mmCIF file of C-alpha atoms in Angstrom:
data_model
loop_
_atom_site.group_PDB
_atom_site.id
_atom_site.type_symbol
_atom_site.label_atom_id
_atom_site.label_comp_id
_atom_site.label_asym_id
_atom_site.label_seq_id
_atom_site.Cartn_x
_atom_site.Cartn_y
_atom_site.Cartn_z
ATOM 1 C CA UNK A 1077 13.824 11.764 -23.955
ATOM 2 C CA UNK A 1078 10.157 11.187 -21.825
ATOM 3 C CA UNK A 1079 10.465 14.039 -19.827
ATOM 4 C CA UNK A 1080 7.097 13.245 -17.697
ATOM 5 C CA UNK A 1081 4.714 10.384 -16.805
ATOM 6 C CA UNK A 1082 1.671 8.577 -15.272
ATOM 7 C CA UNK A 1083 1.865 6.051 -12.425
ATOM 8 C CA UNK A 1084 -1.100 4.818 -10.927
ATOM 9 C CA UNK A 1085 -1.059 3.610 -7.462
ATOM 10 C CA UNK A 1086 -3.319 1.116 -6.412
ATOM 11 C CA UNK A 1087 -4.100 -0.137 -2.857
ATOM 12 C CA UNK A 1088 -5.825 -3.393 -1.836
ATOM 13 C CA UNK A 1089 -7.833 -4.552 1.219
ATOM 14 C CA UNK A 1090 -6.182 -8.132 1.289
ATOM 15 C CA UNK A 1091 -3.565 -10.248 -0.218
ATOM 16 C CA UNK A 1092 -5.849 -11.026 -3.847
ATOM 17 C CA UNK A 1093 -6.740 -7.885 -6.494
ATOM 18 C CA UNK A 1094 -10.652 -9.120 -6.581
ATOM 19 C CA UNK A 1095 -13.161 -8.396 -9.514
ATOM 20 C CA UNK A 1096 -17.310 -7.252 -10.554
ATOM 21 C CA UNK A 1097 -18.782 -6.618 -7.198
ATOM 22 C CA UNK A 1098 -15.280 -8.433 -5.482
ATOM 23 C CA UNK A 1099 -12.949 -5.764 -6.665
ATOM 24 C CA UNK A 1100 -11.267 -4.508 -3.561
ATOM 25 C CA UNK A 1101 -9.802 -1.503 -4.510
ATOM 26 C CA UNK A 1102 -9.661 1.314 -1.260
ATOM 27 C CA UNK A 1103 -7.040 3.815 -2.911
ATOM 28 C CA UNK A 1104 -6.692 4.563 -6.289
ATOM 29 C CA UNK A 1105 -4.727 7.658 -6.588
ATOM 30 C CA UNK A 1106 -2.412 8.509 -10.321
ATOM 31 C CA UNK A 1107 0.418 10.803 -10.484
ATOM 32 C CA UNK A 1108 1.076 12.544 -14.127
ATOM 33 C CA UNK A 1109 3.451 15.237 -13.709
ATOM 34 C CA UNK A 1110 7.294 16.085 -15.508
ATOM 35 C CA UNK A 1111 9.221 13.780 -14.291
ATOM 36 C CA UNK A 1112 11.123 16.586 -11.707
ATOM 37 C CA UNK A 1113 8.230 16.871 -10.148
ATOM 38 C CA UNK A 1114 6.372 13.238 -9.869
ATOM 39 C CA UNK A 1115 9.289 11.804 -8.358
ATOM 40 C CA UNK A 1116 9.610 13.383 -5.035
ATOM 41 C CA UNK A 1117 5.552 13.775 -5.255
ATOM 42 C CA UNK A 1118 5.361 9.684 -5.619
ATOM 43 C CA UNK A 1119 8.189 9.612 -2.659
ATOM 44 C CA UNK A 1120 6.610 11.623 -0.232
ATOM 45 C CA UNK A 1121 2.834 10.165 -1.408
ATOM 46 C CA UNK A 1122 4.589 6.332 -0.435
ATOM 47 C CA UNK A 1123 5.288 7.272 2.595
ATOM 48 C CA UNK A 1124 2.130 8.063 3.694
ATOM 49 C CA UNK A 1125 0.889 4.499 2.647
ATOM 50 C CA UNK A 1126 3.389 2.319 4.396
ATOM 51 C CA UNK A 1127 3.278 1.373 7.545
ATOM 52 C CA UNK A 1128 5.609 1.577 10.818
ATOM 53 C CA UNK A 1129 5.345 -0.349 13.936
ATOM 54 C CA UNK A 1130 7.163 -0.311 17.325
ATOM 55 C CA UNK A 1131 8.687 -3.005 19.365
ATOM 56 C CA UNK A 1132 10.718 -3.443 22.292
ATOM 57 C CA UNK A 1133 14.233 -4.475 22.124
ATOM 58 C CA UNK A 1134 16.086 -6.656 24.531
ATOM 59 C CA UNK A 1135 17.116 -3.429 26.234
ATOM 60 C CA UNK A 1136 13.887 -2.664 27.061
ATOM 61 C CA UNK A 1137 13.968 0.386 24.150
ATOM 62 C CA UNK A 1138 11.401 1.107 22.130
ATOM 63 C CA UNK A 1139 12.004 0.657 18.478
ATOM 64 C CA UNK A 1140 10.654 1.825 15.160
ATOM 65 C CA UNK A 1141 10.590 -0.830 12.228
ATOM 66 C CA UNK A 1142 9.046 0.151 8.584
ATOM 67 C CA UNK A 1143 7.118 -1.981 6.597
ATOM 68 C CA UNK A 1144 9.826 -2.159 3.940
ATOM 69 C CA UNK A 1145 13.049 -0.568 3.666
ATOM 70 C CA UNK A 1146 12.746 2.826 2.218
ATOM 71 C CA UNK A 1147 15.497 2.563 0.090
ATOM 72 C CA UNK A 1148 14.058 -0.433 -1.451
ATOM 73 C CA UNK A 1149 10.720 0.670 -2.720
ATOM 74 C CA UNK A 1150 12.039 3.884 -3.566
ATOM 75 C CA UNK A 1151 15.121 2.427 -5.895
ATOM 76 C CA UNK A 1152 12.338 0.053 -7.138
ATOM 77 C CA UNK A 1153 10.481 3.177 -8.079
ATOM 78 C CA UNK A 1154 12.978 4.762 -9.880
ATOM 79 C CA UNK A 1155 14.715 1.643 -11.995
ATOM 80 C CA UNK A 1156 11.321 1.075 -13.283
ATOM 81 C CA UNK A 1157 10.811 5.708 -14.281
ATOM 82 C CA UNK A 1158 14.573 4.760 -15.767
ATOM 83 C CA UNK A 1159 14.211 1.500 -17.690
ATOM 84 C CA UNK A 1160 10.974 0.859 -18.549
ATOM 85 C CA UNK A 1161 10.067 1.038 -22.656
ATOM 86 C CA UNK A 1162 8.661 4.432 -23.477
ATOM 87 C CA UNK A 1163 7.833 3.230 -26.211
ATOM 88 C CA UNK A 1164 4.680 1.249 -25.147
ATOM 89 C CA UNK A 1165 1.707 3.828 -25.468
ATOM 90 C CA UNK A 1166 -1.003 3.862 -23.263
ATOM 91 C CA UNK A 1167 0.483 1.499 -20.710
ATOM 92 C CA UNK A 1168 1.878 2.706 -17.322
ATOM 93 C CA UNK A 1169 3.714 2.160 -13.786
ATOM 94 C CA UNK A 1170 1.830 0.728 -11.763
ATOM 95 C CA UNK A 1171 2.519 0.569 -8.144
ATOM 96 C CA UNK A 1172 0.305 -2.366 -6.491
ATOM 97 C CA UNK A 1173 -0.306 -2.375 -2.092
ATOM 98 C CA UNK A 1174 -1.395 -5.310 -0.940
ATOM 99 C CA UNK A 1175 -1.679 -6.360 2.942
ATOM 100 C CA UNK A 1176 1.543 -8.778 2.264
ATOM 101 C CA UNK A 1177 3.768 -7.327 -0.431
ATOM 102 C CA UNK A 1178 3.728 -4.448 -2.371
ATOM 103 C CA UNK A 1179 4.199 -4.677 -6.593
ATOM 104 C CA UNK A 1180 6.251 -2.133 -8.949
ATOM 105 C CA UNK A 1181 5.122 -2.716 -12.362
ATOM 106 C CA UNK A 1182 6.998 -1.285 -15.064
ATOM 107 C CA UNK A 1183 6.225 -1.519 -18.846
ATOM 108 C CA UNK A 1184 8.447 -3.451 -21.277
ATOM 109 C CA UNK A 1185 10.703 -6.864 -21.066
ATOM 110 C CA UNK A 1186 14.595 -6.006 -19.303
ATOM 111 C CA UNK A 1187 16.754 -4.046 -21.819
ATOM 112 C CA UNK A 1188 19.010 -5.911 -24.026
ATOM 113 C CA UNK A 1189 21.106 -8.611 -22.010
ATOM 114 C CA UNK A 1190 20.154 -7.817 -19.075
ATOM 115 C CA UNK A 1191 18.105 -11.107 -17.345
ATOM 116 C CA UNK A 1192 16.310 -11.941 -14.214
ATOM 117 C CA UNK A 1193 19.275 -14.582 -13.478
ATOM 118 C CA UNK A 1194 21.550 -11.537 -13.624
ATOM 119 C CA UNK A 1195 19.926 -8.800 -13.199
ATOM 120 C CA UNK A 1196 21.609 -8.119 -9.324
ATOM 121 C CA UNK A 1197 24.991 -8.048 -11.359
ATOM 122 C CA UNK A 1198 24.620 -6.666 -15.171
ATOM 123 C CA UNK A 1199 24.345 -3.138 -16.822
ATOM 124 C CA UNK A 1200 22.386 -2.316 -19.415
ATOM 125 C CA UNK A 1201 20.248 1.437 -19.722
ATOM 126 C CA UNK A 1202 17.263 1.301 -22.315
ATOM 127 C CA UNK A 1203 17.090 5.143 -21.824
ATOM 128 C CA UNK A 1204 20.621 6.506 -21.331
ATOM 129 C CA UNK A 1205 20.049 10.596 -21.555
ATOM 130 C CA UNK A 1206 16.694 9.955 -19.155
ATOM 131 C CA UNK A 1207 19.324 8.286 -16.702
ATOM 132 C CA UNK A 1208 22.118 10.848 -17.001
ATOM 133 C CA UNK A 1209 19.449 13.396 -16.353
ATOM 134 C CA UNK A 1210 17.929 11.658 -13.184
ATOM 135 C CA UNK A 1211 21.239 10.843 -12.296
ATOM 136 C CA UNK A 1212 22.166 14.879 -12.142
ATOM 137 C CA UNK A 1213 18.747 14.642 -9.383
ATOM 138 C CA UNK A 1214 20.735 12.019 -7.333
ATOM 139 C CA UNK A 1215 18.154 9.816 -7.457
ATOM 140 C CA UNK A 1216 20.040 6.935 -10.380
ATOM 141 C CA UNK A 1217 23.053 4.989 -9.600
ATOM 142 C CA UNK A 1218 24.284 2.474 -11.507
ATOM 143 C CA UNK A 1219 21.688 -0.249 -12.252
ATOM 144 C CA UNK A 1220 23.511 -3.118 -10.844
ATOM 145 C CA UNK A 1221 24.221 -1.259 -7.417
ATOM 146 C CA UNK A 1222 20.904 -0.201 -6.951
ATOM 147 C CA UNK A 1223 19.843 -3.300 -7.481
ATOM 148 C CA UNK A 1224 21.820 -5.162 -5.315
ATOM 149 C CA UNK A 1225 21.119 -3.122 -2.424
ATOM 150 C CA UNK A 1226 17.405 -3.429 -2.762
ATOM 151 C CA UNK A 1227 17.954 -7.301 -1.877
ATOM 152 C CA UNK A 1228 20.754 -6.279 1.356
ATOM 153 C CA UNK A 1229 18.034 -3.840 2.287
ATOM 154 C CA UNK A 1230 15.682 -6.342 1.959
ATOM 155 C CA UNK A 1231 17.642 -8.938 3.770
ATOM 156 C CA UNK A 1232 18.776 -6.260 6.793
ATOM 157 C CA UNK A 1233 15.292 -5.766 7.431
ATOM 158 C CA UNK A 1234 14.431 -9.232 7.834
ATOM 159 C CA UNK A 1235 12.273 -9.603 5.075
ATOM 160 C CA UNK A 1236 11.927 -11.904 2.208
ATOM 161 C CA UNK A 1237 14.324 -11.266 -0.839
ATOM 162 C CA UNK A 1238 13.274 -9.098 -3.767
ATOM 163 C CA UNK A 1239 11.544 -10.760 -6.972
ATOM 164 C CA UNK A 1240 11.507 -10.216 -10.116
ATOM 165 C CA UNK A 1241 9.665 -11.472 -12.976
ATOM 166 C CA UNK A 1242 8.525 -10.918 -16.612
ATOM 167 C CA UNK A 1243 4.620 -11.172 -16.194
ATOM 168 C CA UNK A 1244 3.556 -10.407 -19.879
ATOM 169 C CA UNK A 1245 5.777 -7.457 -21.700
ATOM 170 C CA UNK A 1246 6.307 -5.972 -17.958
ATOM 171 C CA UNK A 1247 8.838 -6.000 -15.268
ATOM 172 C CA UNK A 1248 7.519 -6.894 -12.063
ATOM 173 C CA UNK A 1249 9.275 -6.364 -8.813
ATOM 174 C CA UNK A 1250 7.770 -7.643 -6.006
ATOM 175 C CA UNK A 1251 8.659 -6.752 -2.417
ATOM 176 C CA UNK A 1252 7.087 -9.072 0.327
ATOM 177 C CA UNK A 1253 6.571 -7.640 4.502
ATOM 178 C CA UNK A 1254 5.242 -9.784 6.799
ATOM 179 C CA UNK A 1255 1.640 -9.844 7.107
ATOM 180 C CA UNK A 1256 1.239 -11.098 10.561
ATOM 181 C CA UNK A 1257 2.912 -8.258 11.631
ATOM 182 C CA UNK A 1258 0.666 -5.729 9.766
ATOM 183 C CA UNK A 1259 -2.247 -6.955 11.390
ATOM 184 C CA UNK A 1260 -0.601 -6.432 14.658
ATOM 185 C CA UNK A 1261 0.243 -3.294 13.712
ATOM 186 C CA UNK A 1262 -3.414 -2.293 12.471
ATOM 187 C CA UNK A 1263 -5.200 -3.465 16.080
ATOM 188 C CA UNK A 1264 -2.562 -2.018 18.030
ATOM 189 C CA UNK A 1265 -3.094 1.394 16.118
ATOM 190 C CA UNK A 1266 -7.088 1.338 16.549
ATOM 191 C CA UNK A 1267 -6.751 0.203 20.333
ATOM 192 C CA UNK A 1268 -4.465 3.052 20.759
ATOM 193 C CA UNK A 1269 -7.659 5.039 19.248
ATOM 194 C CA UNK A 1270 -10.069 2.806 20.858
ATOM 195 C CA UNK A 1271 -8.740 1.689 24.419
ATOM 196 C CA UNK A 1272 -12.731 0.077 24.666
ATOM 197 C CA UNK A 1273 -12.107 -2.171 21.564
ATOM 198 C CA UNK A 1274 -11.198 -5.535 23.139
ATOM 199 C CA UNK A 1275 -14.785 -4.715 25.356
ATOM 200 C CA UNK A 1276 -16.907 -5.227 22.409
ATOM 201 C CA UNK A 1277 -18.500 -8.333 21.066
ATOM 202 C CA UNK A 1278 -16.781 -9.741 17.852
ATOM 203 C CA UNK A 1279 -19.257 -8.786 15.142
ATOM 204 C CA UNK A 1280 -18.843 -5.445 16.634
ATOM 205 C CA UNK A 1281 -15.144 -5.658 16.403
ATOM 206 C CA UNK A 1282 -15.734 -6.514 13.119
ATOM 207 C CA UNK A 1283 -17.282 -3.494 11.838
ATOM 208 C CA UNK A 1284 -14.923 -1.361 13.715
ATOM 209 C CA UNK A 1285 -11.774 -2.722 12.243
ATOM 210 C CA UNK A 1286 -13.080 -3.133 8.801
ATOM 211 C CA UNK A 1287 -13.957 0.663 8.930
ATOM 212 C CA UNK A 1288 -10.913 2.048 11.127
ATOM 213 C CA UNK A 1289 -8.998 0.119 8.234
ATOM 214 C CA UNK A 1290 -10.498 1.258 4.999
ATOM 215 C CA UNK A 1291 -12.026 4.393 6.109
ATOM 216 C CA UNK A 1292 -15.316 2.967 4.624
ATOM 217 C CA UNK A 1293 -18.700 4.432 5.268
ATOM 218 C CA UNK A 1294 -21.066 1.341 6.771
ATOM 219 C CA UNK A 1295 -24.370 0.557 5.968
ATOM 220 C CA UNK A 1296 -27.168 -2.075 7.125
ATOM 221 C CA UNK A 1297 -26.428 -4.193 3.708
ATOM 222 C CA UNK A 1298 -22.611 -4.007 4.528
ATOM 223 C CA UNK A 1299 -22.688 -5.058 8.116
ATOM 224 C CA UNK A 1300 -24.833 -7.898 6.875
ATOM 225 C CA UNK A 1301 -21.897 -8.378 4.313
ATOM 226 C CA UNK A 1302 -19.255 -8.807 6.826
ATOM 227 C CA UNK A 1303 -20.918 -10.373 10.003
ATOM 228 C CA UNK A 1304 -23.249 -12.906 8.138
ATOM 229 C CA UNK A 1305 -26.101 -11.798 10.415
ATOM 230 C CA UNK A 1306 -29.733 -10.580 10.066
ATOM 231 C CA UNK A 1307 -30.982 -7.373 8.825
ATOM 232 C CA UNK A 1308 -32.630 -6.887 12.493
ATOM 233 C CA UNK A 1309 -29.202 -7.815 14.162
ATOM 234 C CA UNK A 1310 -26.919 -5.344 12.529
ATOM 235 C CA UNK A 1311 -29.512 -2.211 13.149
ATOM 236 C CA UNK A 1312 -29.243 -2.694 16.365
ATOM 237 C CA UNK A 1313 -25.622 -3.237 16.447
ATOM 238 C CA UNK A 1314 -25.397 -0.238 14.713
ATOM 239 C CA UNK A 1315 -27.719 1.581 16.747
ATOM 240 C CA UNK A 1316 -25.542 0.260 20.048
ATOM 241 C CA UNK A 1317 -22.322 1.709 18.457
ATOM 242 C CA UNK A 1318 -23.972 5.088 17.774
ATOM 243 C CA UNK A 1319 -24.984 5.338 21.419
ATOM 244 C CA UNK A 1320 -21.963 4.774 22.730
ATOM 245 C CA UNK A 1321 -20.217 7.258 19.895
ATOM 246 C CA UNK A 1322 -17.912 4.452 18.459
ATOM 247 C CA UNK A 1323 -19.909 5.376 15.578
ATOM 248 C CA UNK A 1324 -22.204 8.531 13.793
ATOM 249 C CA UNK A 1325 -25.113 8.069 12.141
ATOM 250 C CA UNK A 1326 -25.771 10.016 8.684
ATOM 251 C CA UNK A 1327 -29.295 10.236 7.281
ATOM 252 C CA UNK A 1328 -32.744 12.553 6.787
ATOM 253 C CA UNK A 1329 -34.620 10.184 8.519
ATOM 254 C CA UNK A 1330 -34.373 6.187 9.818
ATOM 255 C CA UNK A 1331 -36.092 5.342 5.873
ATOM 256 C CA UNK A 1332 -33.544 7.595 4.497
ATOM 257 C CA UNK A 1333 -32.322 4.883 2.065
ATOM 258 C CA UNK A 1334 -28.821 7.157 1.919
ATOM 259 C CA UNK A 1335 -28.450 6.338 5.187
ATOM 260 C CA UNK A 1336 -24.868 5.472 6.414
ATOM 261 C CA UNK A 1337 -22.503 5.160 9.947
ATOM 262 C CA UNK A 1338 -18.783 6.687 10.292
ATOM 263 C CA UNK A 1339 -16.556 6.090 12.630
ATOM 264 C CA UNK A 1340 -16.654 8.547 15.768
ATOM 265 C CA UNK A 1341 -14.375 11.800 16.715
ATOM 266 C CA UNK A 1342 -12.039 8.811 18.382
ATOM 267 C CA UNK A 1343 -10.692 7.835 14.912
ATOM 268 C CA UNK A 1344 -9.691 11.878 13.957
#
């Protein structure tokens, strides 16, 4: 029985995984630990990733709504530790965050007859002792129930159904939010921070957002990168944001060609 393993979590500015001098990585973070241990460590990491937003219901309450269901992305989680093929060295779980969905990859084809047509309603374990044991955790139920409540889950929260798919000699369960939302939810949070934000000019919003949402460092070459201006323009955008402490300026000198900007003590 595989008694630990590796899962890689990878998170994505945008809906597209980019490549060379596009690749759009912002969090790359793996887990390898028994698998006791990684599970509740991979829980608890997850939920520091997704997002929640508030809303006012037609009481005039406010409400808290996650980006996906817990349950979901958790059972997710643990039918691909349960079922995927062990037996594939050197390949892993991936977990994928993208701004619209996020993507559980686990390695091998479904076990035996269990298909994507009926996967919400047959039974099959590739690794029955690994499931008896993580079912002694509490954290396996029978495949077909966990399954089916991942797509009620899904559908309570108003979100898309689950997918799933065979990309390759992988599983691939895809959970979709609603990206409209997020973006909401990502100006709302840095206005909260920011209460000046809407004041600024939009090449300055610009930099703020992209940095309040990646948690980038920002140079000259990079501002020129994301506001299509001149050299001359962004310094002294810069230079405006550092005197009014939206941002801090890092460097020996002004030719200091290390030189870079972080966001103020506002974004603590």
């Amino acid at each position: 029985m595989a008694t630990s393993s590796q899962s890689p979590f990878l998170r994505f500015e945008g809906v597209t995984m980019g490549t060379g001098s596009s690749f759009n990585v912002i969090k790359d973070v793996s887990f390898e630990d028994p698998l006791p241990i990684l599970i509740p460590k991979l829980k608890d990491f997850m939920k520091t990733q997704l997002r929640e937003f508030q809303y006012l219901d037609e009481n005039g309450e406010f409400k808290i709504i996650p980006e996906y269901p817990e349950f979901a992305w958790f059972e997710g989680i643990i039918n691909a530790v349960t079922h995927r093929n062990y037996s594939l060295y050197g390949d892993h779980i991936r977990i994928k965050m993208f701004d619209d969905r996020l993507e559980i990859e686990s390695p091998g084809k479904l076990p035996n007859i269990v298909t994507i047509k009926n996967i919400k309603h047959e039974r099959f374990s590739r690794n029955p002792r690994l499931a008896r044991t993580l079912t002694e955790f509490g954290w396996v139920r029978e495949m077909n129930e966990g399954v089916k409540r991942i797509y009620s889950e899904m559908e309570n929260a108003f979100l898309h159904a689950p997918v799933y798919t065979e990309p390759g000699n992988k599983v691939l369960l895809t959970l979709k939010n609603s990206i409209l939302s997020r973006q909401i939810r990502k100006e709302d949070s840095l206005i909260n921070k920011l209460p000046d934000f809407r004041n600024l000019s939009e090449d300055e919003q610009a930099i703020i957002s992209y940095m309040f949402n990646t948690r980038c460092k920002m140079t000259s070459n990079l501002a020129m990168e994301k506001t299509k201006r001149s050299k001359r323009y962004v310094l002294n955008l810069l230079h405006r944001l550092t005197n009014q402490c939206i941002l801090r300026w890092h460097g020996s000198n002004k030719s200091d060609k290390n030189q870079y900007y972080s966001l103020g003590d506002w974004a603590e």
